[in-house]
Coordinates of C-alpha atoms and ligand atoms in Angstrom, one line a residue:
M1 CA -44.7 9.8 53.3
E2 CA -48.3 9.2 54.4
L3 CA -50.7 11.9 55.4
F4 CA -54.3 11.8 56.5
N5 CA -56.4 13.6 53.9
T6 CA -59.6 15.1 55.3
L7 CA -61.0 15.0 51.7
S8 CA -60.8 11.2 51.4
K9 CA -60.8 10.6 55.2
K10 CA -57.9 8.2 55.0
K11 CA -54.1 8.1 55.1
E12 CA -52.7 8.6 51.6
K13 CA -49.3 8.5 50.1
F14 CA -48.1 12.0 49.6
N15 CA -47.0 13.0 46.1
P16 CA -46.6 16.7 45.1
I17 CA -47.9 17.7 41.7
D18 CA -44.5 18.4 40.2
G19 CA -42.6 15.7 42.2
K20 CA -40.2 18.1 44.0
T21 CA -41.9 21.3 45.2
V22 CA -44.8 21.4 47.7
S23 CA -47.2 24.3 47.5
M24 CA -48.7 24.7 50.9
Y25 CA -51.4 27.2 52.0
T26 CA -52.1 27.5 55.7
C27 CA -54.9 29.7 57.1
G28 CA -53.3 32.4 59.3
P29 CA -54.5 34.5 62.2
T30 CA -57.1 37.2 62.3
V31 CA -54.9 40.0 63.6
Y32 CA -57.5 41.7 65.9
N33 CA -55.9 40.6 69.2
Y34 CA -53.0 38.5 70.6
V35 CA -53.1 35.0 69.3
H36 CA -53.6 32.4 72.1
I37 CA -51.7 29.1 72.5
G38 CA -54.5 27.2 70.9
N39 CA -53.9 29.2 67.7
L40 CA -50.2 28.6 68.2
R41 CA -50.7 24.8 68.5
T42 CA -52.0 25.0 64.9
F43 CA -49.1 27.2 63.7
I44 CA -46.6 24.8 65.3
F45 CA -48.3 22.0 63.4
Y46 CA -47.9 23.9 60.1
D47 CA -44.2 24.3 60.9
I48 CA -43.8 20.7 61.6
L49 CA -45.6 19.6 58.5
K50 CA -43.4 21.8 56.4
R51 CA -40.2 20.5 58.1
A52 CA -41.4 17.0 57.4
F53 CA -41.7 17.8 53.7
E54 CA -38.2 19.4 53.8
L55 CA -36.8 16.3 55.5
E56 CA -38.1 14.3 52.6
G57 CA -36.1 16.6 50.3
Y58 CA -38.9 18.7 48.9
T59 CA -38.7 22.4 48.6
V60 CA -41.8 24.0 50.1
Q61 CA -43.6 27.2 49.0
H62 CA -45.4 28.1 52.2
V63 CA -48.0 30.9 52.3
M64 CA -49.9 32.0 55.4
N65 CA -52.4 34.7 55.1
L66 CA -53.1 37.5 57.6
T67 CA -56.7 38.3 57.9
D68 CA -56.5 42.0 58.4
V69 CA -60.0 43.0 57.4
D70 CA -63.2 41.3 58.8
D71 CA -65.9 42.2 61.3
K72 CA -63.5 41.8 64.3
T73 CA -60.6 43.9 63.0
I74 CA -63.0 46.7 62.0
K75 CA -64.7 46.7 65.4
G76 CA -61.3 46.7 67.2
S77 CA -59.9 49.6 65.2
Q78 CA -63.1 51.6 65.7
E79 CA -63.1 51.0 69.5
T80 CA -59.5 52.2 69.8
G81 CA -59.9 55.0 67.4
T82 CA -57.0 53.8 65.2
S83 CA -56.9 53.1 61.5
L84 CA -57.4 49.5 60.4
E85 CA -53.8 49.3 59.3
D86 CA -52.3 50.7 62.5
Y87 CA -54.5 48.5 64.5
T88 CA -53.7 45.2 62.7
T89 CA -50.0 46.0 62.4
V90 CA -49.7 46.0 66.2
Y91 CA -51.1 42.4 66.5
T92 CA -49.3 41.3 63.4
N93 CA -46.0 42.2 65.0
Y94 CA -46.8 40.4 68.3
F95 CA -47.8 37.4 66.2
M96 CA -44.4 37.4 64.4
E97 CA -42.7 37.6 67.7
D98 CA -44.5 34.5 69.0
L99 CA -43.6 32.6 65.9
K100 CA -39.9 33.4 66.5
R101 CA -40.0 32.4 70.1
L102 CA -41.5 29.0 69.1
N103 CA -38.7 28.5 66.6
I104 CA -41.2 28.4 63.7
K105 CA -39.2 28.7 60.5
D106 CA -39.5 32.0 58.7
N107 CA -39.5 30.7 55.2
I108 CA -43.2 31.8 54.9
K109 CA -44.8 34.3 52.7
F110 CA -47.4 36.3 54.7
P111 CA -49.8 38.1 52.3
K112 CA -52.4 40.5 53.8
A113 CA -56.0 40.3 52.7
T114 CA -56.1 44.1 52.3
E115 CA -53.3 43.9 49.7
N116 CA -55.3 41.5 47.5
I117 CA -58.7 43.1 47.2
D118 CA -58.4 43.6 43.4
E119 CA -57.9 39.8 42.9
M120 CA -60.9 39.1 45.2
Q121 CA -63.1 41.5 43.1
S122 CA -62.1 39.8 39.9
I123 CA -63.0 36.4 41.2
I124 CA -66.4 37.7 42.5
N125 CA -67.2 39.2 39.1
E126 CA -66.4 35.9 37.4
L127 CA -68.6 34.0 39.9
L128 CA -71.4 36.5 39.2
K129 CA -70.9 35.9 35.4
K130 CA -70.9 32.2 35.8
G131 CA -74.1 32.2 37.9
Y132 CA -72.6 31.0 41.2
A133 CA -73.1 34.3 42.9
Y134 CA -75.9 36.8 43.1
E135 CA -76.5 40.3 44.4
A136 CA -78.7 41.0 47.4
D137 CA -79.5 44.4 49.0
D138 CA -76.5 44.3 51.3
G139 CA -73.9 42.5 49.2
I140 CA -72.9 39.8 46.9
Y141 CA -73.5 36.2 48.0
Y142 CA -72.3 32.7 46.9
D143 CA -75.2 30.4 46.1
V144 CA -74.2 27.1 47.6
S145 CA -77.0 25.2 45.8
K146 CA -75.3 25.9 42.5
F147 CA -72.1 24.1 43.3
N148 CA -72.8 20.4 42.9
D149 CA -69.8 19.2 45.0
Y150 CA -70.8 21.3 48.0
G151 CA -70.1 19.3 51.1
K152 CA -67.4 17.0 49.7
L153 CA -64.9 18.0 52.4
S154 CA -67.1 18.3 55.5
G155 CA -70.1 16.1 54.6
M156 CA -72.4 19.0 55.2
T157 CA -75.1 19.1 52.5
V158 CA -77.4 21.8 51.2
N159 CA -80.9 21.0 52.5
G160 CA -82.8 23.4 50.3
K161 CA -83.8 25.6 53.2
Y162 CA -83.1 29.2 52.2
S163 CA -80.6 30.9 54.5
R164 CA -78.0 33.6 54.0
I165 CA -75.2 34.7 56.3
K166 CA -73.5 38.0 56.2
N167 CA -71.4 37.9 59.4
D168 CA -67.9 36.4 59.6
D169 CA -69.1 34.3 62.5
Y170 CA -70.7 31.4 60.6
D171 CA -73.3 28.9 61.4
K172 CA -71.3 25.7 62.0
E173 CA -74.3 23.4 61.7
N174 CA -76.1 24.4 58.5
A175 CA -75.0 25.2 54.9
A176 CA -75.9 28.7 53.9
D177 CA -75.2 31.2 51.2
F178 CA -72.3 33.3 52.4
A179 CA -71.1 36.8 51.7
L180 CA -68.4 37.3 49.1
W181 CA -68.6 41.1 49.2
K182 CA -70.4 43.2 51.8
Y183 CA -71.7 46.6 50.8
W184 CA -70.6 49.5 52.9
T185 CA -72.6 50.5 55.9
E186 CA -71.9 53.3 58.3
N187 CA -70.6 50.7 60.8
D188 CA -67.6 50.2 58.4
G189 CA -66.5 53.8 58.8
K190 CA -63.5 54.4 56.6
V191 CA -63.0 50.7 55.7
Y192 CA -64.2 50.1 52.1
W193 CA -62.9 49.5 48.6
E194 CA -64.4 50.4 45.2
G195 CA -63.0 49.5 41.9
K196 CA -64.6 46.6 40.1
L197 CA -67.5 46.3 42.6
K198 CA -69.8 48.7 44.5
K199 CA -68.3 50.3 47.6
G200 CA -67.7 47.5 50.2
R201 CA -65.4 45.0 51.6
P202 CA -64.7 41.2 51.2
G203 CA -66.1 38.3 53.2
W204 CA -63.7 36.2 55.0
H205 CA -63.7 33.0 52.8
I206 CA -62.9 34.8 49.5
E207 CA -59.7 36.2 51.1
C208 CA -58.1 32.7 51.3
S209 CA -59.3 31.6 47.8
A210 CA -57.8 34.7 46.2
M211 CA -54.5 34.5 48.0
S212 CA -54.0 30.8 47.4
L213 CA -54.8 31.2 43.7
K214 CA -52.6 34.2 43.4
Y215 CA -49.5 33.0 45.2
L216 CA -49.6 29.3 44.6
G217 CA -51.7 28.6 41.6
K218 CA -55.0 27.0 40.6
T219 CA -54.4 23.5 42.0
I220 CA -52.1 23.3 45.1
D221 CA -50.7 20.4 47.0
V222 CA -51.6 21.1 50.6
H223 CA -54.1 23.3 52.5
C224 CA -54.2 23.3 56.3
G225 CA -56.0 24.7 59.3
A226 CA -57.4 23.5 62.5
V227 CA -60.6 21.3 62.4
D228 CA -62.9 24.2 63.1
L229 CA -62.1 25.5 59.7
I230 CA -63.3 22.4 57.8
F231 CA -66.8 23.8 57.8
P232 CA -67.7 26.3 56.6
H233 CA -64.5 28.0 55.8
H234 CA -62.7 25.4 53.8
E235 CA -65.9 24.0 52.3
N236 CA -66.6 27.5 51.0
E237 CA -63.1 28.0 49.8
I238 CA -63.5 24.9 47.6
A239 CA -66.8 26.1 46.3
Q240 CA -65.5 29.5 45.3
S241 CA -62.2 28.4 43.9
E242 CA -63.4 25.4 41.9
A243 CA -66.4 27.2 40.5
Y244 CA -64.0 30.0 39.4
T245 CA -61.2 27.9 37.9
G246 CA -63.0 24.8 36.9
Q247 CA -60.1 22.8 38.4
K248 CA -59.5 20.9 41.6
F249 CA -58.4 23.4 44.3
V250 CA -56.4 21.3 46.7
N251 CA -55.0 17.7 46.6
Y252 CA -54.4 17.2 50.4
W253 CA -56.4 18.8 53.1
V254 CA -54.7 18.4 56.5
H255 CA -56.3 19.5 59.7
A256 CA -55.1 19.7 63.3
E257 CA -57.2 19.1 66.3
H258 CA -57.8 21.7 69.0
L259 CA -56.0 22.7 72.2
L260 CA -58.4 22.3 75.1
V261 CA -58.6 23.7 78.6
N262 CA -60.7 21.6 81.0
G263 CA -62.2 19.7 78.1
Q264 CA -63.3 22.8 76.2
K265 CA -61.8 24.3 73.1
M266 CA -59.5 27.2 74.0
S267 CA -61.0 30.3 72.4
K268 CA -61.2 34.0 72.8
S269 CA -64.9 34.0 72.9
L270 CA -65.0 31.6 75.9
G271 CA -62.3 33.6 77.6
N272 CA -60.4 30.4 78.6
F273 CA -57.2 31.3 76.8
Y274 CA -53.6 31.9 77.6
T275 CA -51.1 33.8 75.4
L276 CA -47.5 32.8 75.0
N277 CA -46.7 35.8 77.1
D278 CA -48.7 34.4 80.0
L279 CA -46.5 31.3 79.9
V280 CA -43.3 33.3 79.7
Q281 CA -44.3 35.5 82.6
Q282 CA -44.6 32.4 84.7
G283 CA -41.0 31.6 83.8
F284 CA -41.7 28.9 81.1
N285 CA -39.6 28.6 78.1
P286 CA -41.7 28.9 74.9
L287 CA -40.0 25.8 73.6
S288 CA -41.5 23.7 76.3
F289 CA -44.9 24.5 74.8
R290 CA -43.5 23.4 71.4
L291 CA -42.3 20.2 73.0
M292 CA -45.8 19.6 74.5
V293 CA -47.4 20.1 71.1
L294 CA -45.0 17.7 69.5
D295 CA -45.5 15.0 72.1
S296 CA -49.2 14.6 71.0
H297 CA -50.4 13.6 67.6
Y298 CA -51.8 16.5 65.6
R299 CA -55.1 14.7 65.0
N300 CA -55.6 14.3 68.8
R301 CA -57.0 16.9 71.1
L302 CA -54.5 18.2 73.5
D303 CA -55.5 19.3 77.0
F304 CA -53.4 22.2 78.3
T305 CA -52.4 22.4 82.0
F306 CA -49.5 24.1 83.6
D307 CA -48.6 20.9 85.5
S308 CA -48.1 19.2 82.2
L309 CA -46.1 22.1 80.9
K310 CA -43.8 21.7 83.8
K311 CA -43.1 18.1 82.7
Y312 CA -42.0 19.5 79.3
E313 CA -39.7 22.1 81.0
K314 CA -37.9 19.2 82.6
L315 CA -37.5 17.4 79.3
L316 CA -36.3 20.6 77.7
K317 CA -33.7 20.9 80.4
K318 CA -32.6 17.3 79.7
I319 CA -32.2 18.1 76.0
D320 CA -30.2 21.2 76.8
L321 CA -27.9 19.3 79.3
S322 CA -27.4 16.3 77.0
I323 CA -26.4 18.4 74.0
K324 CA -24.1 20.7 76.0
S325 CA -22.5 17.7 77.8
L326 CA -21.8 16.0 74.5
E327 CA -20.3 19.2 73.1
K328 CA -18.1 19.5 76.2
T329 CA -16.5 16.1 76.1
E330 CA -12.9 15.9 75.1
K331 CA -12.5 14.6 71.6
Y332 CA -9.5 12.7 70.4
E333 CA -8.3 11.4 67.0
G334 CA -8.9 7.8 67.4
N335 CA -8.7 4.5 65.5
N336 CA -11.5 5.1 63.1
N337 CA -12.3 1.4 62.6
N338 CA -12.6 0.3 66.1
A339 CA -15.6 -1.7 67.2
R340 CA -17.0 1.0 69.4
V341 CA -17.4 3.4 66.6
Q342 CA -19.1 0.7 64.5
Q343 CA -21.4 0.0 67.4
I344 CA -22.4 3.6 67.8
Q345 CA -22.9 3.9 64.1
D346 CA -25.3 1.0 64.1
Q347 CA -27.3 2.3 67.1
V348 CA -27.5 5.8 65.6
N349 CA -28.6 4.5 62.2
K350 CA -31.3 2.5 63.8
L351 CA -32.6 5.5 65.7
L352 CA -32.5 7.7 62.6
E353 CA -34.5 5.0 60.8
N354 CA -37.2 4.9 63.5
F355 CA -37.3 8.6 63.5
K356 CA -37.8 9.0 59.8
A357 CA -40.4 6.3 59.7
A358 CA -42.3 8.0 62.5
V359 CA -42.3 11.4 60.8
N360 CA -43.4 9.8 57.5
N361 CA -46.2 8.0 59.2
D362 CA -48.7 10.9 59.2
L363 CA -46.4 13.0 61.4
D364 CA -46.1 10.6 64.4
T365 CA -44.2 13.3 66.3
H366 CA -44.5 11.4 69.6
S367 CA -42.6 8.4 68.3
A368 CA -40.1 10.8 66.7
L369 CA -39.5 12.3 70.1
V370 CA -39.0 8.8 71.6
A371 CA -36.2 8.2 69.1
F372 CA -34.7 11.6 69.9
F373 CA -34.6 11.0 73.6
S374 CA -33.1 7.5 73.0
L375 CA -30.4 9.3 71.0
L376 CA -29.8 11.7 73.9
D377 CA -29.5 8.8 76.3
L378 CA -26.8 7.4 74.0
C379 CA -25.1 10.8 74.0
D380 CA -25.2 10.9 77.8
S381 CA -23.7 7.4 78.2
T382 CA -21.0 8.3 75.7
A383 CA -20.3 11.7 77.3
E384 CA -20.0 10.1 80.7
K385 CA -16.7 8.6 79.6
G386 CA -15.3 12.1 79.5
S387 CA -13.4 11.8 76.3
I388 CA -14.6 10.2 73.0
D389 CA -13.3 9.4 69.6
N390 CA -13.9 12.3 67.1
L391 CA -15.8 10.0 64.8
E392 CA -18.1 8.9 67.6
Y393 CA -18.7 12.5 68.5
K394 CA -19.5 13.4 64.9
L395 CA -22.0 10.5 64.4
L396 CA -23.9 11.5 67.5
K397 CA -23.8 15.3 66.9
D398 CA -24.9 14.9 63.3
A399 CA -27.8 12.7 64.3
V400 CA -28.8 15.2 67.1
D401 CA -28.7 18.1 64.5
K402 CA -30.7 16.1 62.0
M403 CA -33.5 15.2 64.4
N404 CA -33.5 18.7 66.0
G405 CA -33.6 20.2 62.5
F406 CA -37.0 18.7 62.3
L407 CA -38.2 19.0 65.9
G408 CA -36.8 22.4 66.5
V409 CA -36.9 22.0 70.2
Y410 CA -33.3 23.1 70.9
V411 CA -32.1 26.5 70.0
E412 CA -28.6 27.6 70.8
Y413 CA -28.3 30.6 73.1
E414 CA -25.5 32.7 74.5
I415 CA -24.4 32.5 78.1
P416 CA -23.5 36.0 79.3
K417 CA -19.8 36.7 80.0
D418 CA -20.4 37.5 83.6
V419 CA -22.2 34.2 84.2
E420 CA -19.4 32.3 82.6
E421 CA -16.9 34.1 84.8
L422 CA -18.8 33.4 87.9
A423 CA -19.0 29.7 86.9
E424 CA -15.3 29.5 86.4
K425 CA -14.7 31.1 89.8
R426 CA -17.1 28.6 91.4
E427 CA -15.2 25.8 89.8
E428 CA -12.0 27.1 91.3
F429 CA -13.6 27.2 94.8
R430 CA -14.8 23.6 94.3
K431 CA -11.4 22.4 93.4
Q432 CA -10.1 24.1 96.6
K433 CA -13.0 22.3 98.4
N434 CA -14.3 25.7 99.4
F435 CA -17.9 24.6 99.1
V436 CA -19.5 27.5 101.0
E437 CA -18.1 30.0 98.6
A438 CA -18.9 27.7 95.7
D439 CA -22.6 27.4 96.7
E440 CA -22.9 31.1 97.2
L441 CA -21.7 31.6 93.6
R442 CA -24.2 29.0 92.4
E443 CA -27.0 31.0 94.1
R444 CA -25.8 34.2 92.4
I445 CA -25.7 32.5 89.0
N446 CA -29.2 31.2 89.7
G447 CA -30.4 34.7 90.5
K448 CA -29.2 35.8 87.0
G449 CA -31.4 33.1 85.5
Y450 CA -28.8 30.3 84.9
Y451 CA -28.2 26.9 86.2
I452 CA -24.9 24.9 86.7
A453 CA -24.8 21.2 86.3
D454 CA -21.6 19.4 87.5
L455 CA -20.5 16.7 85.2
P456 CA -17.6 14.2 85.3
R457 CA -15.7 16.6 83.2
G458 CA -16.4 20.0 84.7
F459 CA -19.6 21.9 84.5
V460 CA -22.3 22.9 82.0
I461 CA -24.4 26.0 82.2
T462 CA -28.0 26.2 81.1
K463 CA -30.9 28.6 81.4
N464 CA -33.1 28.2 84.4
Y465 CA -36.1 25.9 83.7
V466 CA -39.3 25.8 85.8
E467 CA -39.1 23.0 88.3
Ligands
AMP1 P1 -58.3 32.7 64.0 O1 -57.3 33.8 64.3 O2 -59.4 32.6 64.9 O3 -58.7 32.8 62.5 O4 -57.5 31.3 64.1 C1 -56.3 31.0 63.6 C2 -56.0 29.5 63.5 O5 -56.0 29.0 64.8 C3 -57.1 28.8 62.7 O6 -56.5 27.8 61.9 C4 -58.0 28.1 63.8 O7 -58.6 27.0 63.3 C5 -56.9 27.8 64.8 N1 -57.5 27.7 66.2 C6 -58.4 28.4 66.8 N2 -58.6 28.0 68.1 C7 -57.9 26.9 68.3 C8 -57.6 25.9 69.3 N3 -58.3 26.0 70.5 N4 -56.7 24.9 69.1 C9 -56.1 24.8 68.0 N5 -56.2 25.7 66.9 C10 -57.1 26.7 67.1
ZN2 ZN1 -58.4 30.6 55.4

């Protein structure tokens, strides 16, 4: 498998440290508000990267932190008069719900920053002892000029000009000393920790270093985020972690490009964002957004429009129909060696090969989707015959499951009993050539949020998709 490593700026062959498990740390959300679909593009990318490792046969230890203490969460909790914990729990729960709706696998450990303060304090003390950190009036800072390798990820160099930054909103153009620990001020209210350091709270960067070290070890295989995190966040994580352990922090840095709206990065501060709920309220299936994300390469910017989302609803409907039609065909015990089965086997194998090669080529998910849709076309042409050999069916179904096991764009769902019954009744009317009544029932089913497709062998019901 080949992956583009931001550290070397080239595609590299991927080899995990121990040959079989992948330790993967992905920067998670700041839980001060709803996440927007720009953030979610990045979280889908994490999911896909993990599934690619799993497809290769690796076991993945996936950690995604929750930033539940920083300038924004404190401000939000104060404005709403709730405790920091109550405030961030609300948004954490919404976030988890979004992940579920996007079929993001839940084999993830989600540590919270506030649960790992002790570890952060230990690292900061050690950095002070080693001379990489110093105390100022308002907190403890990392001295970027002390770390020789500063800039190795982002190319940003220390220009000697003295500057120091306390806020969690960082200067993206210049290297500066950054806060490891911020001494308490009245603005922080009840949010502070004591213990090994003077009353205060952590800076943002130290949170990720501490959690990556604690949950995955000194040197890990993969660390991810979107490109805006390369500098200063990830550069600072390297500086802190490598100064602390004396070892390489991360072997592969993998970054995803942004989701844009009208050419601009989708962001809360610009106000040009949509949440997943905004899409759902307009009738879109969350998985059509997942499909949209997969259709572009993670290292390309992706411009979001509702028109293009509609295109993915159509494709989602096609996937749904093809899979259901295949399942609906009548299967018979056939002559296992016949030429047809062999032919299907060859076609399926070729598609699986293309699929795997695409995934392993730095996550070429667009080409992987091309292979998937060719497979669905093959399913359609086979299903059109009405009845197929059991073996033919199994070959096709296994390949669909295998590809979808990576793509995650089709999730089985229940059709309510009453909708099933109406559909059966409609079929009766159709057989009696009573099309007026049949159409009426189709409308009723539609009103309940479902769609009936008539196939050579009876009907298939799907959810409604946006047309
Ligand atoms: P935040 O909650 O702001 O810390 O962001 C969570 C994750 O979403 C980080 O990895 C960000 O880099 C990423 N992110 C923020 N905005 C976008 C965007 N417009 N497109 C893609 N990823 C983004
Ligand atoms: Zn981080």
